[in-house]
Short mmCIF file of N, CA and C in Angstrom, two decimals:
data_model
loop_
_atom_site.label_atom_id
_atom_site.label_comp_id
_atom_site.label_asym_id
_atom_site.label_seq_id
_atom_site.Cartn_x
_atom_site.Cartn_y
_atom_site.Cartn_z
N MET R 1 0.86 -1.17 0.00
CA MET R 1 0.00 0.00 0.00
C MET R 1 0.91 1.23 0.00
N LYS R 2 0.53 2.22 -0.80
CA LYS R 2 1.35 3.42 -0.91
C LYS R 2 1.33 4.23 0.40
N GLY R 3 2.48 4.81 0.68
CA GLY R 3 2.67 5.54 1.92
C GLY R 3 1.76 6.73 2.10
N ILE R 4 1.28 7.31 0.99
CA ILE R 4 0.39 8.47 1.11
C ILE R 4 -0.84 8.12 1.94
N ILE R 5 -1.29 6.88 1.86
CA ILE R 5 -2.45 6.45 2.65
C ILE R 5 -2.10 6.49 4.14
N PHE R 6 -0.89 6.04 4.49
CA PHE R 6 -0.46 6.05 5.89
C PHE R 6 -0.27 7.48 6.40
N THR R 7 0.38 8.32 5.60
CA THR R 7 0.63 9.69 6.06
C THR R 7 -0.69 10.45 6.21
N GLU R 8 -1.62 10.22 5.30
CA GLU R 8 -2.94 10.87 5.40
C GLU R 8 -3.69 10.37 6.63
N PHE R 9 -3.59 9.07 6.92
CA PHE R 9 -4.28 8.52 8.08
C PHE R 9 -3.73 9.15 9.37
N MET R 10 -2.42 9.24 9.47
CA MET R 10 -1.84 9.79 10.69
C MET R 10 -2.17 11.28 10.85
N GLU R 11 -2.20 12.01 9.75
CA GLU R 11 -2.61 13.42 9.81
C GLU R 11 -4.05 13.54 10.28
N LEU R 12 -4.92 12.67 9.78
CA LEU R 12 -6.32 12.70 10.17
C LEU R 12 -6.47 12.40 11.66
N VAL R 13 -5.76 11.38 12.15
CA VAL R 13 -5.84 11.03 13.57
C VAL R 13 -5.37 12.20 14.42
N GLU R 14 -4.27 12.80 14.04
CA GLU R 14 -3.76 13.94 14.81
C GLU R 14 -4.74 15.11 14.78
N ASP R 15 -5.32 15.40 13.61
CA ASP R 15 -6.27 16.51 13.48
C ASP R 15 -7.55 16.27 14.27
N LYS R 16 -8.08 15.05 14.20
CA LYS R 16 -9.39 14.77 14.80
C LYS R 16 -9.31 14.36 16.27
N PHE R 17 -8.20 13.69 16.65
CA PHE R 17 -8.11 13.13 18.00
C PHE R 17 -6.97 13.72 18.83
N GLY R 18 -6.00 14.35 18.17
CA GLY R 18 -4.87 14.94 18.89
C GLY R 18 -3.62 14.07 18.82
N LEU R 19 -2.50 14.73 19.08
CA LEU R 19 -1.20 14.07 19.01
C LEU R 19 -1.06 12.99 20.07
N GLU R 20 -1.64 13.22 21.24
CA GLU R 20 -1.55 12.23 22.33
C GLU R 20 -2.21 10.91 21.92
N VAL R 21 -3.37 10.99 21.28
CA VAL R 21 -4.06 9.77 20.82
C VAL R 21 -3.25 9.10 19.72
N LEU R 22 -2.71 9.88 18.79
CA LEU R 22 -1.88 9.30 17.74
C LEU R 22 -0.70 8.55 18.35
N ASP R 23 -0.03 9.15 19.32
CA ASP R 23 1.10 8.48 19.98
C ASP R 23 0.65 7.19 20.66
N GLN R 24 -0.51 7.24 21.29
CA GLN R 24 -1.05 6.05 21.97
C GLN R 24 -1.33 4.94 20.96
N VAL R 25 -1.93 5.29 19.82
CA VAL R 25 -2.23 4.31 18.77
C VAL R 25 -0.94 3.72 18.21
N LEU R 26 0.05 4.56 17.97
CA LEU R 26 1.34 4.07 17.46
C LEU R 26 1.99 3.13 18.47
N ASP R 27 1.94 3.48 19.77
CA ASP R 27 2.52 2.61 20.80
C ASP R 27 1.80 1.27 20.85
N LEU R 28 0.47 1.29 20.85
CA LEU R 28 -0.30 0.04 20.88
C LEU R 28 0.00 -0.83 19.66
N SER R 29 0.32 -0.19 18.55
CA SER R 29 0.56 -0.90 17.29
C SER R 29 2.03 -1.30 17.12
N ASN R 30 2.88 -0.95 18.10
CA ASN R 30 4.33 -1.18 17.95
C ASN R 30 4.82 -0.61 16.63
N ASP R 31 4.41 0.62 16.35
CA ASP R 31 4.69 1.27 15.08
C ASP R 31 5.39 2.59 15.36
N GLU R 32 6.51 2.83 14.69
CA GLU R 32 7.24 4.08 14.89
C GLU R 32 6.59 5.25 14.17
N GLY R 33 5.68 4.97 13.24
CA GLY R 33 4.97 6.03 12.53
C GLY R 33 5.82 6.75 11.50
N ILE R 34 6.82 6.07 10.98
CA ILE R 34 7.71 6.68 9.99
C ILE R 34 7.34 6.17 8.60
N TYR R 35 6.67 7.02 7.83
CA TYR R 35 6.22 6.66 6.49
C TYR R 35 6.51 7.82 5.54
N THR R 36 6.81 7.50 4.30
CA THR R 36 6.92 8.53 3.27
C THR R 36 5.76 8.31 2.30
N SER R 37 5.30 9.37 1.69
CA SER R 37 4.13 9.26 0.82
C SER R 37 4.38 8.38 -0.40
N VAL R 38 5.63 8.26 -0.84
CA VAL R 38 5.91 7.46 -2.04
C VAL R 38 6.39 6.05 -1.72
N GLY R 39 6.59 5.74 -0.44
CA GLY R 39 7.02 4.40 -0.06
C GLY R 39 5.90 3.39 -0.19
N SER R 40 6.24 2.12 -0.11
CA SER R 40 5.25 1.04 -0.12
C SER R 40 5.34 0.31 1.21
N TYR R 41 4.16 0.03 1.78
CA TYR R 41 4.11 -0.57 3.11
C TYR R 41 3.03 -1.65 3.14
N ASP R 42 3.14 -2.52 4.11
CA ASP R 42 2.18 -3.61 4.29
C ASP R 42 0.85 -3.03 4.77
N HIS R 43 -0.22 -3.33 4.06
CA HIS R 43 -1.53 -2.79 4.44
C HIS R 43 -1.97 -3.26 5.82
N ARG R 44 -1.42 -4.39 6.27
CA ARG R 44 -1.80 -4.90 7.60
C ARG R 44 -1.38 -3.94 8.71
N ASP R 45 -0.33 -3.15 8.44
CA ASP R 45 0.07 -2.14 9.42
C ASP R 45 -1.00 -1.06 9.56
N LEU R 46 -1.62 -0.69 8.45
CA LEU R 46 -2.70 0.29 8.51
C LEU R 46 -3.91 -0.30 9.24
N VAL R 47 -4.21 -1.55 8.96
CA VAL R 47 -5.32 -2.21 9.64
C VAL R 47 -5.08 -2.21 11.15
N LYS R 48 -3.86 -2.51 11.55
CA LYS R 48 -3.52 -2.52 12.98
C LYS R 48 -3.71 -1.13 13.59
N LEU R 49 -3.30 -0.09 12.87
CA LEU R 49 -3.48 1.28 13.36
C LEU R 49 -4.97 1.60 13.51
N ILE R 50 -5.78 1.20 12.54
CA ILE R 50 -7.22 1.46 12.60
C ILE R 50 -7.86 0.72 13.76
N VAL R 51 -7.50 -0.55 13.94
CA VAL R 51 -8.07 -1.35 15.03
C VAL R 51 -7.69 -0.74 16.38
N ASN R 52 -6.45 -0.31 16.52
CA ASN R 52 -6.04 0.29 17.79
C ASN R 52 -6.64 1.66 18.01
N LEU R 53 -6.86 2.43 16.96
CA LEU R 53 -7.59 3.70 17.11
C LEU R 53 -9.01 3.42 17.56
N SER R 54 -9.60 2.36 17.05
CA SER R 54 -10.95 1.97 17.46
C SER R 54 -10.98 1.66 18.96
N LYS R 55 -9.98 0.94 19.44
CA LYS R 55 -9.91 0.60 20.87
C LYS R 55 -9.79 1.86 21.72
N VAL R 56 -8.98 2.80 21.27
CA VAL R 56 -8.73 4.02 22.04
C VAL R 56 -9.94 4.96 21.99
N SER R 57 -10.61 5.02 20.83
CA SER R 57 -11.69 5.99 20.63
C SER R 57 -13.09 5.44 20.86
N ASP R 58 -13.22 4.12 20.96
CA ASP R 58 -14.53 3.46 21.06
C ASP R 58 -15.41 3.73 19.85
N ILE R 59 -14.79 3.95 18.71
CA ILE R 59 -15.51 4.10 17.44
C ILE R 59 -15.24 2.84 16.64
N PRO R 60 -16.28 2.19 16.09
CA PRO R 60 -16.06 0.94 15.33
C PRO R 60 -15.06 1.15 14.19
N PRO R 61 -14.20 0.15 13.94
CA PRO R 61 -13.19 0.29 12.88
C PRO R 61 -13.80 0.57 11.51
N GLU R 62 -14.97 0.02 11.24
CA GLU R 62 -15.63 0.25 9.95
C GLU R 62 -15.97 1.73 9.78
N LYS R 63 -16.46 2.34 10.85
CA LYS R 63 -16.81 3.77 10.80
C LYS R 63 -15.55 4.61 10.63
N LEU R 64 -14.48 4.24 11.32
CA LEU R 64 -13.21 4.97 11.18
C LEU R 64 -12.70 4.89 9.75
N GLN R 65 -12.82 3.72 9.12
CA GLN R 65 -12.39 3.57 7.73
C GLN R 65 -13.22 4.46 6.81
N GLU R 66 -14.52 4.53 7.04
CA GLU R 66 -15.39 5.36 6.20
C GLU R 66 -15.04 6.84 6.35
N VAL R 67 -14.85 7.29 7.57
CA VAL R 67 -14.49 8.69 7.81
C VAL R 67 -13.14 8.99 7.16
N PHE R 68 -12.20 8.07 7.30
CA PHE R 68 -10.88 8.25 6.68
C PHE R 68 -11.02 8.37 5.17
N GLY R 69 -11.76 7.47 4.54
CA GLY R 69 -11.94 7.52 3.09
C GLY R 69 -12.56 8.83 2.64
N GLU R 70 -13.56 9.28 3.37
CA GLU R 70 -14.23 10.54 3.01
C GLU R 70 -13.28 11.73 3.14
N CYS R 71 -12.53 11.77 4.22
CA CYS R 71 -11.62 12.89 4.46
C CYS R 71 -10.43 12.90 3.50
N VAL R 72 -9.93 11.73 3.14
CA VAL R 72 -8.72 11.65 2.32
C VAL R 72 -9.02 11.88 0.83
N PHE R 73 -10.28 11.83 0.44
CA PHE R 73 -10.61 11.95 -0.98
C PHE R 73 -10.01 13.21 -1.60
N GLN R 74 -10.20 14.36 -0.98
CA GLN R 74 -9.72 15.62 -1.57
C GLN R 74 -8.21 15.62 -1.75
N ASN R 75 -7.48 15.09 -0.77
CA ASN R 75 -6.02 15.07 -0.89
C ASN R 75 -5.56 14.11 -1.97
N LEU R 76 -6.23 12.98 -2.09
CA LEU R 76 -5.88 12.05 -3.17
C LEU R 76 -6.21 12.67 -4.52
N LEU R 77 -7.32 13.38 -4.59
CA LEU R 77 -7.70 14.05 -5.83
C LEU R 77 -6.62 15.03 -6.28
N LYS R 78 -6.08 15.78 -5.32
CA LYS R 78 -5.02 16.74 -5.64
C LYS R 78 -3.75 16.06 -6.14
N SER R 79 -3.53 14.81 -5.74
CA SER R 79 -2.30 14.11 -6.12
C SER R 79 -2.37 13.49 -7.51
N ILE R 80 -3.55 13.51 -8.12
CA ILE R 80 -3.72 12.91 -9.45
C ILE R 80 -3.18 13.89 -10.49
N PRO R 81 -2.36 13.40 -11.42
CA PRO R 81 -1.79 14.30 -12.44
C PRO R 81 -2.86 14.99 -13.28
N ASN R 82 -2.53 16.19 -13.77
CA ASN R 82 -3.47 16.96 -14.59
C ASN R 82 -3.91 16.21 -15.84
N HIS R 83 -3.02 15.40 -16.41
CA HIS R 83 -3.37 14.69 -17.64
C HIS R 83 -4.34 13.54 -17.40
N ALA R 84 -4.80 13.38 -16.19
CA ALA R 84 -5.72 12.29 -15.87
C ALA R 84 -7.13 12.54 -16.39
N SER R 85 -7.34 13.65 -17.05
CA SER R 85 -8.61 14.03 -17.69
C SER R 85 -9.80 14.02 -16.73
N LEU R 86 -9.55 14.39 -15.50
CA LEU R 86 -10.64 14.44 -14.52
C LEU R 86 -11.61 15.57 -14.81
N GLN R 87 -11.17 16.54 -15.60
CA GLN R 87 -12.06 17.65 -15.94
C GLN R 87 -13.31 17.15 -16.66
N GLN R 88 -13.21 16.00 -17.28
CA GLN R 88 -14.35 15.42 -17.99
C GLN R 88 -15.39 14.87 -17.02
N CYS R 89 -14.99 14.57 -15.81
CA CYS R 89 -15.91 13.99 -14.83
C CYS R 89 -16.74 15.09 -14.17
N THR R 90 -18.05 14.92 -14.24
CA THR R 90 -18.93 15.89 -13.61
C THR R 90 -19.87 15.24 -12.60
N THR R 91 -19.77 13.92 -12.46
CA THR R 91 -20.62 13.20 -11.51
C THR R 91 -19.80 12.15 -10.77
N THR R 92 -20.34 11.70 -9.67
CA THR R 92 -19.71 10.64 -8.89
C THR R 92 -19.56 9.38 -9.73
N PHE R 93 -20.60 9.01 -10.46
CA PHE R 93 -20.55 7.78 -11.26
C PHE R 93 -19.44 7.86 -12.31
N GLN R 94 -19.32 9.00 -12.98
CA GLN R 94 -18.25 9.15 -13.97
C GLN R 94 -16.88 9.01 -13.32
N PHE R 95 -16.74 9.60 -12.15
CA PHE R 95 -15.45 9.54 -11.48
C PHE R 95 -15.12 8.12 -11.04
N VAL R 96 -16.09 7.41 -10.46
CA VAL R 96 -15.85 6.02 -10.03
C VAL R 96 -15.41 5.17 -11.22
N ARG R 97 -16.08 5.33 -12.34
CA ARG R 97 -15.69 4.59 -13.54
C ARG R 97 -14.28 5.00 -13.98
N HIS R 98 -13.98 6.28 -13.87
CA HIS R 98 -12.67 6.80 -14.26
C HIS R 98 -11.55 6.22 -13.38
N VAL R 99 -11.86 5.98 -12.12
CA VAL R 99 -10.87 5.39 -11.21
C VAL R 99 -10.40 4.05 -11.77
N GLU R 100 -11.33 3.22 -12.19
CA GLU R 100 -10.96 1.90 -12.72
C GLU R 100 -10.34 2.01 -14.11
N ASP R 101 -10.92 2.83 -14.96
CA ASP R 101 -10.47 2.89 -16.36
C ASP R 101 -9.17 3.65 -16.56
N PHE R 102 -8.83 4.56 -15.67
CA PHE R 102 -7.63 5.36 -15.88
C PHE R 102 -6.69 5.37 -14.68
N ILE R 103 -7.20 5.74 -13.52
CA ILE R 103 -6.32 5.96 -12.37
C ILE R 103 -5.61 4.68 -11.95
N HIS R 104 -6.34 3.58 -11.81
CA HIS R 104 -5.69 2.33 -11.41
C HIS R 104 -4.71 1.84 -12.46
N VAL R 105 -5.00 2.09 -13.73
CA VAL R 105 -4.07 1.73 -14.81
C VAL R 105 -2.78 2.54 -14.67
N GLU R 106 -2.91 3.84 -14.41
CA GLU R 106 -1.74 4.70 -14.25
C GLU R 106 -0.93 4.33 -13.01
N VAL R 107 -1.62 3.97 -11.93
CA VAL R 107 -0.92 3.55 -10.71
C VAL R 107 -0.05 2.34 -11.01
N LYS R 108 -0.59 1.39 -11.77
CA LYS R 108 0.18 0.19 -12.11
C LYS R 108 1.39 0.53 -12.98
N LYS R 109 1.25 1.53 -13.85
CA LYS R 109 2.39 1.95 -14.68
C LYS R 109 3.48 2.58 -13.82
N LEU R 110 3.08 3.44 -12.90
CA LEU R 110 4.05 4.13 -12.05
C LEU R 110 4.68 3.21 -11.02
N TYR R 111 3.87 2.29 -10.50
CA TYR R 111 4.32 1.39 -9.44
C TYR R 111 3.97 -0.04 -9.84
N PRO R 112 4.85 -0.70 -10.59
CA PRO R 112 4.54 -2.04 -11.11
C PRO R 112 4.17 -3.06 -10.02
N ASP R 113 4.65 -2.85 -8.80
CA ASP R 113 4.33 -3.78 -7.73
C ASP R 113 3.01 -3.45 -7.03
N ALA R 114 2.37 -2.35 -7.43
CA ALA R 114 1.10 -1.95 -6.81
C ALA R 114 -0.01 -2.93 -7.17
N ASN R 115 -0.93 -3.07 -6.24
CA ASN R 115 -2.07 -3.96 -6.44
C ASN R 115 -3.35 -3.21 -6.04
N PRO R 116 -3.75 -2.22 -6.86
CA PRO R 116 -4.94 -1.44 -6.48
C PRO R 116 -6.20 -2.29 -6.55
N PRO R 117 -7.24 -1.86 -5.86
CA PRO R 117 -8.51 -2.58 -5.94
C PRO R 117 -9.01 -2.59 -7.39
N GLN R 118 -9.89 -3.53 -7.68
CA GLN R 118 -10.51 -3.60 -9.01
C GLN R 118 -12.01 -3.41 -8.86
N PHE R 119 -12.59 -2.71 -9.83
CA PHE R 119 -14.03 -2.53 -9.89
C PHE R 119 -14.53 -3.27 -11.12
N ASP R 120 -15.47 -4.17 -10.93
CA ASP R 120 -16.13 -4.85 -12.05
C ASP R 120 -17.54 -4.29 -12.13
N PHE R 121 -17.80 -3.49 -13.16
CA PHE R 121 -19.10 -2.82 -13.28
C PHE R 121 -20.15 -3.79 -13.80
N ILE R 122 -21.28 -3.84 -13.12
CA ILE R 122 -22.34 -4.78 -13.43
C ILE R 122 -23.50 -4.09 -14.13
N ASN R 123 -23.89 -2.93 -13.60
CA ASN R 123 -25.03 -2.21 -14.16
C ASN R 123 -24.86 -0.73 -13.86
N GLU R 124 -25.27 0.09 -14.83
CA GLU R 124 -25.17 1.53 -14.61
C GLU R 124 -26.27 2.23 -15.39
N THR R 125 -27.02 3.06 -14.68
CA THR R 125 -28.00 3.94 -15.30
C THR R 125 -27.64 5.36 -14.86
N GLU R 126 -28.47 6.30 -15.22
CA GLU R 126 -28.21 7.68 -14.82
C GLU R 126 -28.28 7.86 -13.30
N SER R 127 -29.10 7.03 -12.63
CA SER R 127 -29.29 7.21 -11.19
C SER R 127 -28.76 6.06 -10.33
N GLU R 128 -28.31 4.97 -10.95
CA GLU R 128 -27.82 3.83 -10.18
C GLU R 128 -26.55 3.26 -10.80
N MET R 129 -25.69 2.76 -9.92
CA MET R 129 -24.48 2.07 -10.37
C MET R 129 -24.29 0.86 -9.46
N VAL R 130 -24.00 -0.28 -10.07
CA VAL R 130 -23.72 -1.50 -9.32
C VAL R 130 -22.36 -2.01 -9.80
N PHE R 131 -21.49 -2.28 -8.84
CA PHE R 131 -20.19 -2.84 -9.20
C PHE R 131 -19.67 -3.71 -8.07
N ASP R 132 -18.79 -4.64 -8.44
CA ASP R 132 -18.09 -5.45 -7.46
C ASP R 132 -16.72 -4.85 -7.23
N TYR R 133 -16.37 -4.72 -5.97
CA TYR R 133 -15.07 -4.22 -5.55
C TYR R 133 -14.26 -5.44 -5.13
N ARG R 134 -13.09 -5.59 -5.72
CA ARG R 134 -12.21 -6.70 -5.34
C ARG R 134 -10.88 -6.15 -4.87
N SER R 135 -10.49 -6.57 -3.66
CA SER R 135 -9.21 -6.13 -3.11
C SER R 135 -8.73 -7.13 -2.08
N ALA R 136 -7.46 -7.48 -2.18
CA ALA R 136 -6.86 -8.38 -1.20
C ALA R 136 -6.76 -7.70 0.16
N ARG R 137 -6.88 -6.38 0.19
CA ARG R 137 -6.75 -5.64 1.45
C ARG R 137 -8.04 -5.63 2.27
N CYS R 138 -9.15 -5.97 1.64
CA CYS R 138 -10.43 -6.09 2.36
C CYS R 138 -10.79 -4.81 3.12
N MET R 139 -10.68 -3.67 2.45
CA MET R 139 -10.97 -2.39 3.10
C MET R 139 -12.11 -1.68 2.39
N ALA R 140 -13.20 -2.38 2.21
CA ALA R 140 -14.35 -1.82 1.49
C ALA R 140 -14.92 -0.59 2.18
N HIS R 141 -14.77 -0.50 3.48
CA HIS R 141 -15.32 0.67 4.19
C HIS R 141 -14.55 1.94 3.84
N VAL R 142 -13.26 1.81 3.51
CA VAL R 142 -12.53 2.98 3.01
C VAL R 142 -13.12 3.39 1.66
N CYS R 143 -13.47 2.40 0.84
CA CYS R 143 -14.10 2.68 -0.46
C CYS R 143 -15.42 3.41 -0.27
N VAL R 144 -16.21 3.00 0.72
CA VAL R 144 -17.47 3.70 1.02
C VAL R 144 -17.18 5.17 1.30
N GLY R 145 -16.20 5.43 2.14
CA GLY R 145 -15.86 6.81 2.47
C GLY R 145 -15.34 7.59 1.28
N LEU R 146 -14.53 6.95 0.44
CA LEU R 146 -14.03 7.62 -0.76
C LEU R 146 -15.19 8.00 -1.69
N ILE R 147 -16.17 7.11 -1.82
CA ILE R 147 -17.34 7.41 -2.66
C ILE R 147 -18.12 8.58 -2.06
N GLN R 148 -18.27 8.58 -0.74
CA GLN R 148 -18.98 9.69 -0.09
C GLN R 148 -18.21 11.00 -0.27
N GLY R 149 -16.88 10.94 -0.16
CA GLY R 149 -16.06 12.13 -0.39
C GLY R 149 -16.19 12.62 -1.82
N CYS R 150 -16.25 11.68 -2.76
CA CYS R 150 -16.42 12.01 -4.18
C CYS R 150 -17.78 12.69 -4.40
N ALA R 151 -18.82 12.13 -3.82
CA ALA R 151 -20.16 12.72 -3.96
C ALA R 151 -20.17 14.14 -3.38
N ASN R 152 -19.52 14.34 -2.25
CA ASN R 152 -19.43 15.68 -1.67
C ASN R 152 -18.71 16.63 -2.63
N HIS R 153 -17.65 16.14 -3.26
CA HIS R 153 -16.88 16.96 -4.20
C HIS R 153 -17.76 17.45 -5.36
N PHE R 154 -18.65 16.58 -5.83
CA PHE R 154 -19.52 16.93 -6.95
C PHE R 154 -20.86 17.51 -6.48
N ASN R 155 -20.99 17.80 -5.19
CA ASN R 155 -22.23 18.33 -4.62
C ASN R 155 -23.42 17.44 -4.93
N GLU R 156 -23.22 16.15 -4.79
CA GLU R 156 -24.29 15.19 -5.05
C GLU R 156 -24.64 14.45 -3.77
N SER R 157 -25.84 13.94 -3.75
CA SER R 157 -26.26 13.05 -2.68
C SER R 157 -26.34 11.64 -3.26
N VAL R 158 -25.48 10.76 -2.76
CA VAL R 158 -25.43 9.39 -3.26
C VAL R 158 -25.57 8.44 -2.07
N VAL R 159 -26.55 7.55 -2.15
CA VAL R 159 -26.72 6.52 -1.14
C VAL R 159 -25.81 5.35 -1.52
N VAL R 160 -24.99 4.91 -0.57
CA VAL R 160 -24.05 3.82 -0.82
C VAL R 160 -24.46 2.63 0.04
N LYS R 161 -24.73 1.52 -0.62
CA LYS R 161 -25.01 0.26 0.07
C LYS R 161 -23.98 -0.74 -0.41
N HIS R 162 -23.64 -1.69 0.46
CA HIS R 162 -22.67 -2.70 0.06
C HIS R 162 -22.92 -3.99 0.83
N GLN R 163 -22.49 -5.08 0.23
CA GLN R 163 -22.66 -6.40 0.84
C GLN R 163 -21.48 -7.28 0.45
N ASN R 164 -20.90 -7.93 1.45
CA ASN R 164 -19.79 -8.85 1.17
C ASN R 164 -20.25 -9.96 0.24
N GLN R 165 -19.40 -10.28 -0.72
CA GLN R 165 -19.65 -11.39 -1.63
C GLN R 165 -18.71 -12.55 -1.32
N SER R 166 -17.81 -12.34 -0.37
CA SER R 166 -16.88 -13.39 0.06
C SER R 166 -16.75 -13.33 1.57
N ASP R 167 -16.40 -14.45 2.17
CA ASP R 167 -16.29 -14.51 3.62
C ASP R 167 -15.20 -13.60 4.18
N ASP R 168 -14.13 -13.41 3.41
CA ASP R 168 -13.01 -12.62 3.91
C ASP R 168 -13.11 -11.14 3.58
N GLY R 169 -14.17 -10.72 2.89
CA GLY R 169 -14.36 -9.31 2.56
C GLY R 169 -13.52 -8.82 1.39
N SER R 170 -12.92 -9.75 0.66
CA SER R 170 -12.08 -9.35 -0.48
C SER R 170 -12.91 -9.00 -1.72
N GLN R 171 -14.17 -9.40 -1.72
CA GLN R 171 -15.07 -9.02 -2.82
C GLN R 171 -16.37 -8.52 -2.21
N VAL R 172 -16.74 -7.29 -2.61
CA VAL R 172 -17.91 -6.63 -2.05
C VAL R 172 -18.71 -6.02 -3.18
N ARG R 173 -20.02 -6.25 -3.16
CA ARG R 173 -20.89 -5.62 -4.16
C ARG R 173 -21.36 -4.28 -3.61
N PHE R 174 -21.26 -3.26 -4.47
CA PHE R 174 -21.70 -1.91 -4.13
C PHE R 174 -22.90 -1.54 -4.98
N TRP R 175 -23.86 -0.88 -4.34
CA TRP R 175 -25.00 -0.28 -5.02
C TRP R 175 -24.96 1.21 -4.70
N LEU R 176 -24.86 2.02 -5.72
CA LEU R 176 -24.87 3.47 -5.54
C LEU R 176 -26.15 4.01 -6.15
N GLU R 177 -26.81 4.90 -5.43
CA GLU R 177 -28.04 5.50 -5.95
C GLU R 177 -27.95 7.01 -5.78
N ALA R 178 -27.99 7.71 -6.91
CA ALA R 178 -27.98 9.17 -6.89
C ALA R 178 -29.37 9.65 -6.49
N GLN R 179 -29.41 10.59 -5.59
CA GLN R 179 -30.70 11.11 -5.08
C GLN R 179 -31.10 12.37 -5.82
#
């Protein structure tokens, strides 16, 4: 997993909970908290940080992942190169499709060892989108938050529902409905 995810997570924890809580989470996780945005790290370290933040804050890990995804969307958007043709996207659905068709392809070109999630689109109308999310990292709740952050960016109201399609959470079906 790219380090930008770790650095954004730690900034969010410090901003929302304070430096003392971040230090406590790092201590519980046996983590020195040293990450660079361009480095590659084991996603299990992020999971451990989220689980320990949940213990410290009494907020369910799924909710923490969703809040993280929503908050990090704008910063990830800023990190996308100008040639990514995002100017063409005017809706959440267009952007979600663009993530799979362009952004994940570019990530693989830049970082051959990267393993971004995959979206398999099943159905799409003007007001609904159904797709399967596949990821070995099993962090679908971050995806929920990213979609919510995307909808906020486009000033849209989108209802996000999801259901595991596998026992380990590596495949999740998403239903998006524009309101």
